[in-house]
Structures are given as structure tokens and as C-alpha cells.
Amino acid sequence: MPTPAVPAACQVEKTVPGPGMGDFSYVGIDAILEQMRRKAMKQGFELNIMVVGQSGLGKSTLMNTLFKSKVSRKSVQATSQEKIPKTIHIKSVSHDIEEKGVRMKLTVIDTPGFGDQINNENCWQPIMKFINAQYEQYLQEEININRKKRIPDSRVHCCIYFIPPTGHCLRPLDVEFMRRLSKVVNIVPVIAKADTLTLEERDFFKQKIREELRANGIDVYPQKEFDEDAEDRMINDKIREMIPFAVVGSDQEYQVNGRRLLGRKTKWGTIEVENIAHCEFAYLRDLLIRTHMENIKDITSSIHYEVYRVRRLNENNTAVAHANGLPQHHMTSHEM
Amino acid sequence: MLAGNRKCITARAPEKVGEGARAVPLAGHVGFDSMPDQLVNKSVNHGFCFNILCVGETGLGKSTLMDTLFNTKFEGEPTQHNQPGVQLKSNTYELQESNVRLKLTVVNTVGFGDQINKEDSYKSIVEFIDTQFEAYLQEELKIKRTLHSYHDTRIHACLYFIAPTGHSLKSLDLVTMKKLDSKVNIIPIIAKSDAISKSELTKFKIKITSELVSNGVQIYQFPTDDETVAEINSTMNGHLPFAVVGSTEEVKIGNKMVKARQYPWGTVQVENENHCDFVKLREMLIRVNMEDLREQTHTRHYELYRRCKLEEMGFKDTDPDCKPFSLQETYEAKRNEFMGDLQKKEEEMRQMFVQRVKEKEAELKEAEKELHEKFDRLKKLHQDEKKKLEDKKKSLDDELNGFKQKKTAAELLQSQAQQAGGSTTLKRDKERKK
């Protein structure tokens, strides 16, 4: 039987001009956008956010404010007394939320006990372990022979790090944590309870933070190296000039100028959470949810996860090599 | 487990959104309803890929139909049909419509059905499809991979062109479709359907469908689970196989230019639904189900290939208590086994070689020994001979000496005798002389 020719695709670049006059020159390729949208609506989305910070910085409130519902861990558990745990716990709660036909499974991962001990050495370790465990779980499923149609995604897409509003600079704990974790997950630092800072103090604080991040080589989201094109870079540069966002959270509504708004009422005034003149909550919300959610998930799956995967697969190669007494260099360069 | 920390995950990871998590109402507009738009934007920036395989006998109008479907002239001149066997020619085109960029690959089977013996015609097609799956699998299994920017060459849709005989499917068609139905989404179409009359067409379609069903051929069914398209898809499912006519020539009908084929007895309009099912095909293939075709290829056909291939290579899914990475480990184990075998073989060969050398050495030593012995013997012989000769020489010398002695003794006697009667002898000699 003569061997069949399996040719390489010859790249013939022909651009068909857009729809011309009359119905018949319209092919309908752009209908695929609608098809994709339909598919996305049917499947729904998953989002996993982790909140990290000392107790009392308003993490749960911020989550509730972001998603306009009781999504935080505290809203789910029935404890009336909030005790600061002796060690770091990792608790995740999932919710099904729906908006205009779009369904989303939101998982909020809380880390009570972080930074609350007297000796906080290695407090990032359990968090790192958790994040890597999610990657591991996904990897296990991915290399199965019989695998699910849609691999459930429990990987942490975004880690919001709460910086206490000291007004001076980052603490060593903050630097250590962000330095280590920015390599495995997207970190979005925010200045918590920013209503204790005046605008000048806030700007100064932000600048100091940005300097320190740069000095320590910490790449927070949006990372410069993952900008896709010039347009992307422009948008992300603007964001990078504003991080960390100074946020205020609230899940209580008050009457302001005849409207009901989310805010914090004090004797000297009401802070409107969604007013960008008051705080930068709206920017955070827009970044996380309205504009960059897909990008955050993309970077998690195609960069952070892949880095983990490469490391894990190479690790296994060397382990197997040692077990078999074969020289390591045989294995590490080998690809399946 | 994590030392000193409690991992408390309160929700399992469910398969579909909405299972195992509590539903929470929202108190206001959050804004994640923009997610589908974000997703679509990302895909638009990235571009789309779509690969069609056209299977059918020579002359059924495959190239023309592609041209008509995508409104463009793809190939310069018709393909040569003088190669033995079935060849698969693939061409990639970049199309753009409004802001959507599509990388379309059209694969044509050249020479399908041309052979006298068509038993192996389907093989090159199956091999081609498998090769595309294999390429994707290899990329997916790589350690450092770039799935994000990988050019997906897997076939998303296979248009099977049925010749318009009006009777039934050919056995070649049945055999080929049966071999392809688990590897690719098959959409059967009746080519050059302007050769069949309407009544014959209905009978033809019924016959084809019943033959496909009775032979267990799984053709692609347009999905009916999404309410927005369920109705139109189920109607279209009833119209399969589509009877199409392709044409890139335009004819003036009324005051419009339409794509049509002009005959002396009338004009067949390609986009007239009363004349042929071209519009239905375009609608289903491109405008409604292109994404579903891609998804089915990835989640069904590719997964099946992957599963079979991995099981064939000897992998198994792990039990929960086994070590992870069954694929990697098993592969490594196999590789080590193989290397071990190789080494063993090498050892064996080496041993054999050493053995042979030893044997040869021994042989040579033997020969050398023999030679030495021979030499010794010869030497001894030679010495013996020499001795003999010397003895002989000695005896001869002795004899010679004895003779010399005798001679001297005799001469002495003679000289004495001569002196005594010497004068008389002399006189006598003198008288004799006189």
C-alpha cells in the first residue's frame, strides 16, 4: 500500500474582505462570538479568591462589599465569638451567584490567624502549601487517563493582601509574604481601612509601598512581563500607578443625598464606599471583576500553574532517576 | 498534612457550577456579568481555528463547495489526480470578518475512490486524523508546553460527500464513515444534488439515513440542549444529509446577482432554499454550531484518542494510595526497563565476545605450543644427525690417522730396505733402463 502523504499545512495567507454589498458575501464567521457567549453562559464561571491579612483589617467586610452579598466565612459559620486562632487556618467557602443570566461559583478562601501570633516566622508556609495543593489537585486530574470533561478549578486565582494603614512603609512580614507568594499566585495588595488616612498620607504611603515593592523585586498583579501588547501595557500601566488600592469596605447602606449608598457612618461624615473621591474600592472592584477577571484566571492557568507543573514534572524525573540509580542528566532533559 | 494547621475546605469541587455551593442573592450590581464579554474579547484577540476535512470521490465538487461556503477562491488550479493511493492535501487560510480572525484549514482527499482496489482508501484518512491528535497529545504531555499559542490542527468537521446516484450509499462510503465516526464529527452531504429531482431526493435521503442507522454509523447530531438553538438544530437534524450545490459563478436573477449554476433548462440558485440545502449547511456548520463542533472534537474525539493511546502505552490510572504521576512514573519505569534490557543485552554480547577471544587465544596458544615442540624435535633431530656425522668424521679421521701411520711405517721400512740393497736395485733399474 503506498504510504499516504501527510503534508504539513501550507500557509497560504489570504484575507477575505469584510462583508460587501448584498447578503451573499457575508459568510457568518463572526457568529462564533455569539456561540462562545452562549457556551460560556451555559457553563458558568469559577472564581477563587484568597484574602490574607491580620485579623481586624476588614477582610470579610470587603468580600461582602465586593460581591454585594454575605460571601465571607464569617457569614457562613455560626460562631458568635470570634477567637483568634493559635495557628493559621485555611477556610474556604463556596457560593453560587448569578447576575443577568451569568452564573458564577465564587470561592472565598480565608486565612484566619495569619500574622496574629507573636512569632510569625514561616506564616506564609501553610498558605503556600494550600495554593500548591490546589495546583497539585488540578494536575492530578489533568493527567488522568479518564478525566472529567471540565476539570474543576480550585486553583487560587487571586490573593488579596491587606496592608494595615500604618502610613509609613511595609512591614517585614508584608515584604516576606508578598515576595514569596508573588511567584506562585497573583497578588493584589490593598491598603485596608483606608478611611484612617488623609489623602496626602495615602499618597505618601502608596508611593513608599511601590518603592519597596520595586526594591524587593516583588511583582504584583498586573505583572509587567505578562502584558500582551501595547494597548494592554497602557491600561496596566495606569493600574500599576494606582496600586495598592486604598479601600474601605461596608455592607451597610445609608441615605446620602437622597440615595441609598453603601457606606460607613461616622460623626464627622459618611464615607461612601463606591465614591472614588472617598476611596478606591471602585477601582479594585473594576479590576477584579469587571475588566480583568478573565485575565487573572488566564495568568493563573497559563503561567503560575504551568510553572508549578514544570517544576513538579522535573522533580519527579529526578526522583525516579535516583530510585533507579541512573544519572540525573539522563532524565531532566527528557520530555515525553 | 500541613504541620500544625487545619485545612478545612467546606465545599467539594463540583462538576458543574451550581452544585455543592450555596446560592446567594446579590444586593446590587456586582459586575461579573461582563465575564462572557471578557472571555469573548480574549478569544477575539487570540483568533480562532477551524479545520474542515472534505472526504469524497474525485469530481464531486469539494473544492467548489469550500469556495462557495467561505465566499472566496481558495485554490489556484484543480489538484492533480495522478498519484497512487489517497493523498491528503491541507491548506491554511487566514480569513477575517468584522473583528473576527479565523485560521481556516481545509483538508482535501485527493484520489479517494480512484483506485481499483479501494480496501485501504480509508487508512490514509484515519492516519491523518490520528496524526493531528497525536501532535496535540505530544504538546499536552510536554514538560514545557505552550498550549496557549498552539496551532490546533485537529479536524473539527468532516464533510462526507455522497455521490448523487439516487439509489443508496456505496459500500466504500459505509466502510469509510464507519471507520471515521469515532474520530471526527461527520456531516454527510449529497454533492451535486442538482442532478437529482426533488422526489428522488426525498427517497434518497431516507435510504441514506436508514442505511447509516442500520450500519451503526454515528454522524454528528446538532446539539439540542441549549434552548436558544435547540429548535433550529433539531429541525436541521431531520434534514440530514444536506443536498448541496456549489458555485462561485454569479448569474443575474431579477435585479440581483446571485450565485447559481446556469443550465439551458433553468438556473439552480445556490442560496435558494427551495433549490438546495446549501443555506442550511452554511447555517449549521458556521453560523450556529462551529463552536460546538470544536468542543466535541476536543472533549469527545480527542479524549477518546488520548485514552486509547495512553492505555495502549501501558498506563493506568492510579489508586488513591499509590504515588502520583502514574503517567510519568510508569513511562520512566518502562524506559528504565528498556534501558535495563539494553544493558543486559550489551553485557551478554560483551561476555560472548570475551569468551570468543579467550577461546581463540587458547587455540593460538595450543598452536604455538605445538610449533615449539616441533621446533624442539627438529632441533634434537638435527643435533643427533650432527653428532652422528661428527662420530663418522671422527672415525674417518681415526682411520686416516691409522693409515698415515701405516704409510709412514711402510715408507720407513722401504727406505731401510732400499739402503741395504739399494745399489743393486739401482743397478738393476739402470740395466733395465739400458
Coordinates of C-alpha atoms in Angstrom, one line a residue, chain A residues 1-2 4-7 9-16 19 24-33 35-45 66-70 76 87-100 102-105 126 129-130 133 136 139-140 142-149 152 285 289-294 297-298 305-306 309-310 312-314 316-317 320 324 326 331 334-336, chain B residues 2 4-11 13-15 17-18 21-40 42-44 48 69-74 86-88 90-98 100 102 120 124 127-128 138 140-143 145 148 225-226 228-229 250 257 259 271 282 286-291 295 302-303 306-307 310 315 317 324-325 327-329 331-332 335-336:
Chain A
M1 CA 0.0 0.0 0.0
P2 CA 1.6 3.3 -1.0
P4 CA 0.0 8.3 2.3
A5 CA 1.3 11.8 2.2
V6 CA 0.6 13.6 5.5
P7 CA 1.6 17.1 4.4
A9 CA -0.2 22.8 6.3
C10 CA 1.0 25.2 3.7
Q11 CA 0.3 28.6 5.0
V12 CA -1.5 30.5 2.3
E13 CA -2.4 33.8 3.7
K14 CA -5.4 35.2 2.0
T15 CA -7.5 37.8 3.7
V16 CA -11.1 37.8 2.7
P19 CA -18.9 41.8 4.1
F24 CA -24.4 36.7 -0.2
S25 CA -20.8 37.8 0.6
Y26 CA -21.5 37.5 4.3
V27 CA -20.2 34.2 5.5
G28 CA -21.1 34.4 9.2
I29 CA -17.8 33.6 10.8
D30 CA -18.3 36.3 13.4
A31 CA -21.3 34.3 14.6
I32 CA -18.8 32.3 16.6
L33 CA -18.6 35.1 19.1
Q35 CA -21.8 30.8 20.1
M36 CA -18.9 31.3 22.5
R37 CA -21.0 33.6 24.6
R38 CA -23.8 31.1 24.7
K39 CA -21.5 28.3 25.7
A40 CA -20.0 30.5 28.5
M41 CA -23.4 31.4 29.9
K42 CA -24.4 27.7 29.9
Q43 CA -21.2 26.5 31.6
G44 CA -20.9 29.3 34.1
F45 CA -17.6 30.6 35.6
L66 CA -17.2 43.3 46.6
F67 CA -19.9 40.8 45.9
K68 CA -22.7 42.6 47.5
S69 CA -23.8 39.6 49.5
K70 CA -22.8 37.7 52.5
V76 CA -21.4 31.2 56.9
T87 CA -2.2 28.8 64.2
I88 CA -3.1 29.7 60.7
H89 CA -6.2 28.1 59.4
I90 CA -7.3 28.0 55.8
K91 CA -11.0 28.0 55.4
S92 CA -12.8 28.2 52.1
V93 CA -16.5 28.8 51.4
S94 CA -18.2 28.5 48.1
H95 CA -21.2 30.4 46.8
D96 CA -23.3 30.3 43.7
I97 CA -24.1 33.7 42.5
E98 CA -26.0 34.8 39.4
E99 CA -26.3 38.1 37.6
K100 CA -28.2 38.7 34.4
V102 CA -24.4 34.7 34.2
R103 CA -23.7 32.1 36.9
M104 CA -20.5 32.1 38.9
K105 CA -19.2 29.8 41.5
P126 CA 0.6 26.9 55.1
K129 CA 1.1 24.7 50.8
F130 CA -2.6 25.3 50.2
A133 CA -2.1 21.7 46.8
E136 CA -1.5 19.5 42.5
L139 CA -2.5 18.4 37.8
Q140 CA -3.6 15.0 39.1
E142 CA -5.3 16.5 34.2
I143 CA -3.0 13.6 33.8
N144 CA -5.7 11.0 34.5
I145 CA -6.5 8.7 31.6
N146 CA -10.2 9.0 32.2
R147 CA -10.6 12.6 33.0
K148 CA -13.6 14.8 33.5
K149 CA -14.9 17.0 30.7
P152 CA -13.0 21.5 38.5
R285 CA -13.9 46.1 42.0
I289 CA -14.5 41.7 38.5
R290 CA -15.5 43.9 35.6
T291 CA -12.3 44.1 33.4
H292 CA -9.6 41.8 34.5
M293 CA -11.2 38.7 35.9
E294 CA -10.6 36.7 32.8
K297 CA -7.7 33.5 35.6
D298 CA -5.7 33.2 32.4
Y305 CA 0.1 26.6 37.0
E306 CA 2.5 25.8 34.2
R309 CA 3.7 21.8 36.5
V310 CA 7.2 22.0 35.0
R312 CA 6.7 19.1 39.6
L313 CA 7.4 17.0 36.5
N314 CA 11.1 17.7 36.6
N316 CA 9.6 13.5 39.6
N317 CA 12.1 12.8 36.9
V320 CA 12.7 8.4 39.6
N324 CA 16.7 3.7 39.6
L326 CA 20.6 6.3 36.7
M331 CA 16.3 12.4 33.0
H334 CA 13.8 14.2 28.8
E335 CA 10.3 15.1 27.6
M336 CA 7.6 12.7 27.0
Chain B
L2 CA 0.3 20.6 56.9
G4 CA 0.1 22.4 62.9
N5 CA -2.6 23.7 60.6
R6 CA -6.0 22.5 59.9
K7 CA -7.1 22.5 56.3
C8 CA -10.8 22.9 56.4
I9 CA -12.4 23.1 53.0
T10 CA -16.1 23.2 53.4
A11 CA -17.1 22.7 49.8
A13 CA -15.3 20.8 43.8
P14 CA -18.4 20.0 41.8
E15 CA -18.6 19.3 38.1
V17 CA -21.4 25.4 38.5
G18 CA -24.2 25.3 41.0
A21 CA -22.4 25.5 46.9
R22 CA -25.0 27.7 48.4
A23 CA -26.9 30.1 46.3
V24 CA -26.6 33.6 47.5
P25 CA -28.7 36.5 46.3
L26 CA -26.9 39.7 45.3
A27 CA -27.9 43.0 46.8
G28 CA -26.8 45.1 43.9
H29 CA -25.0 45.1 40.6
V30 CA -21.6 43.5 41.1
G31 CA -20.5 43.5 37.5
F32 CA -19.4 39.9 36.7
D33 CA -22.0 39.7 34.1
S34 CA -19.3 41.1 31.9
M35 CA -17.4 37.8 32.1
P36 CA -18.7 36.4 28.9
D37 CA -17.6 39.6 27.2
Q38 CA -14.2 39.4 28.7
L39 CA -13.9 35.8 27.5
V40 CA -15.1 36.7 24.0
K42 CA -9.8 37.4 24.9
S43 CA -10.7 34.9 22.1
V44 CA -11.1 37.7 19.6
F48 CA -9.9 31.2 16.1
L69 CA -19.1 28.4 1.7
F70 CA -16.4 30.8 2.6
N71 CA -17.0 33.2 -0.3
T72 CA -13.5 33.1 -1.7
K73 CA -11.4 31.4 -4.3
F74 CA -9.2 29.1 -2.3
V86 CA -5.3 8.5 -1.3
Q87 CA -3.4 11.7 -0.6
L88 CA -4.4 14.4 1.9
S90 CA -4.2 20.6 3.5
N91 CA -4.2 24.3 3.1
T92 CA -4.5 27.0 5.7
Y93 CA -6.1 30.4 5.1
E94 CA -6.5 33.4 7.2
L95 CA -10.0 34.8 6.9
Q96 CA -11.3 37.9 8.6
E97 CA -14.9 39.1 9.0
S98 CA -15.5 42.3 11.0
V100 CA -13.0 38.0 13.9
L102 CA -10.3 32.8 11.6
D120 CA -7.3 0.7 2.0
S124 CA -4.7 7.3 5.0
E127 CA -3.9 8.1 9.8
F128 CA -4.1 11.8 9.1
Q138 CA 2.5 15.3 22.5
E140 CA -0.1 18.5 26.0
L141 CA 2.3 16.0 27.6
K142 CA 5.4 18.1 27.2
I143 CA 7.0 19.4 30.3
R145 CA 4.4 23.4 26.8
H148 CA -1.9 28.8 24.7
D225 CA -29.6 21.1 24.8
D226 CA -29.4 24.8 24.6
T228 CA -31.8 29.2 22.0
V229 CA -30.8 26.8 19.3
E250 CA -22.8 34.7 -10.4
M257 CA -26.5 38.9 -8.8
K259 CA -24.5 32.5 -7.0
E271 CA -28.8 30.2 -1.9
R282 CA -23.8 27.1 6.0
I286 CA -20.6 28.0 10.5
R287 CA -23.2 30.3 12.0
V288 CA -24.7 28.1 14.7
N289 CA -22.5 25.2 15.6
M290 CA -18.9 26.0 14.8
E291 CA -18.0 26.3 18.5
E295 CA -15.8 21.4 21.6
Y302 CA -9.6 13.8 21.3
E303 CA -10.3 12.4 24.8
R306 CA -5.9 10.1 24.3
R307 CA -7.4 7.4 26.5
L310 CA -2.3 6.1 26.9
F315 CA -0.6 3.4 31.6
D317 CA -5.0 5.5 36.5
P324 CA 1.1 10.3 42.0
F325 CA 2.1 10.7 38.3
L327 CA 2.0 8.5 33.6
Q328 CA 5.4 10.0 34.3
E329 CA 6.4 7.2 36.6
Y331 CA 6.8 5.8 31.5
E332 CA 10.0 6.2 33.4
R335 CA 12.0 3.4 29.9
N336 CA 14.3 2.1 32.7

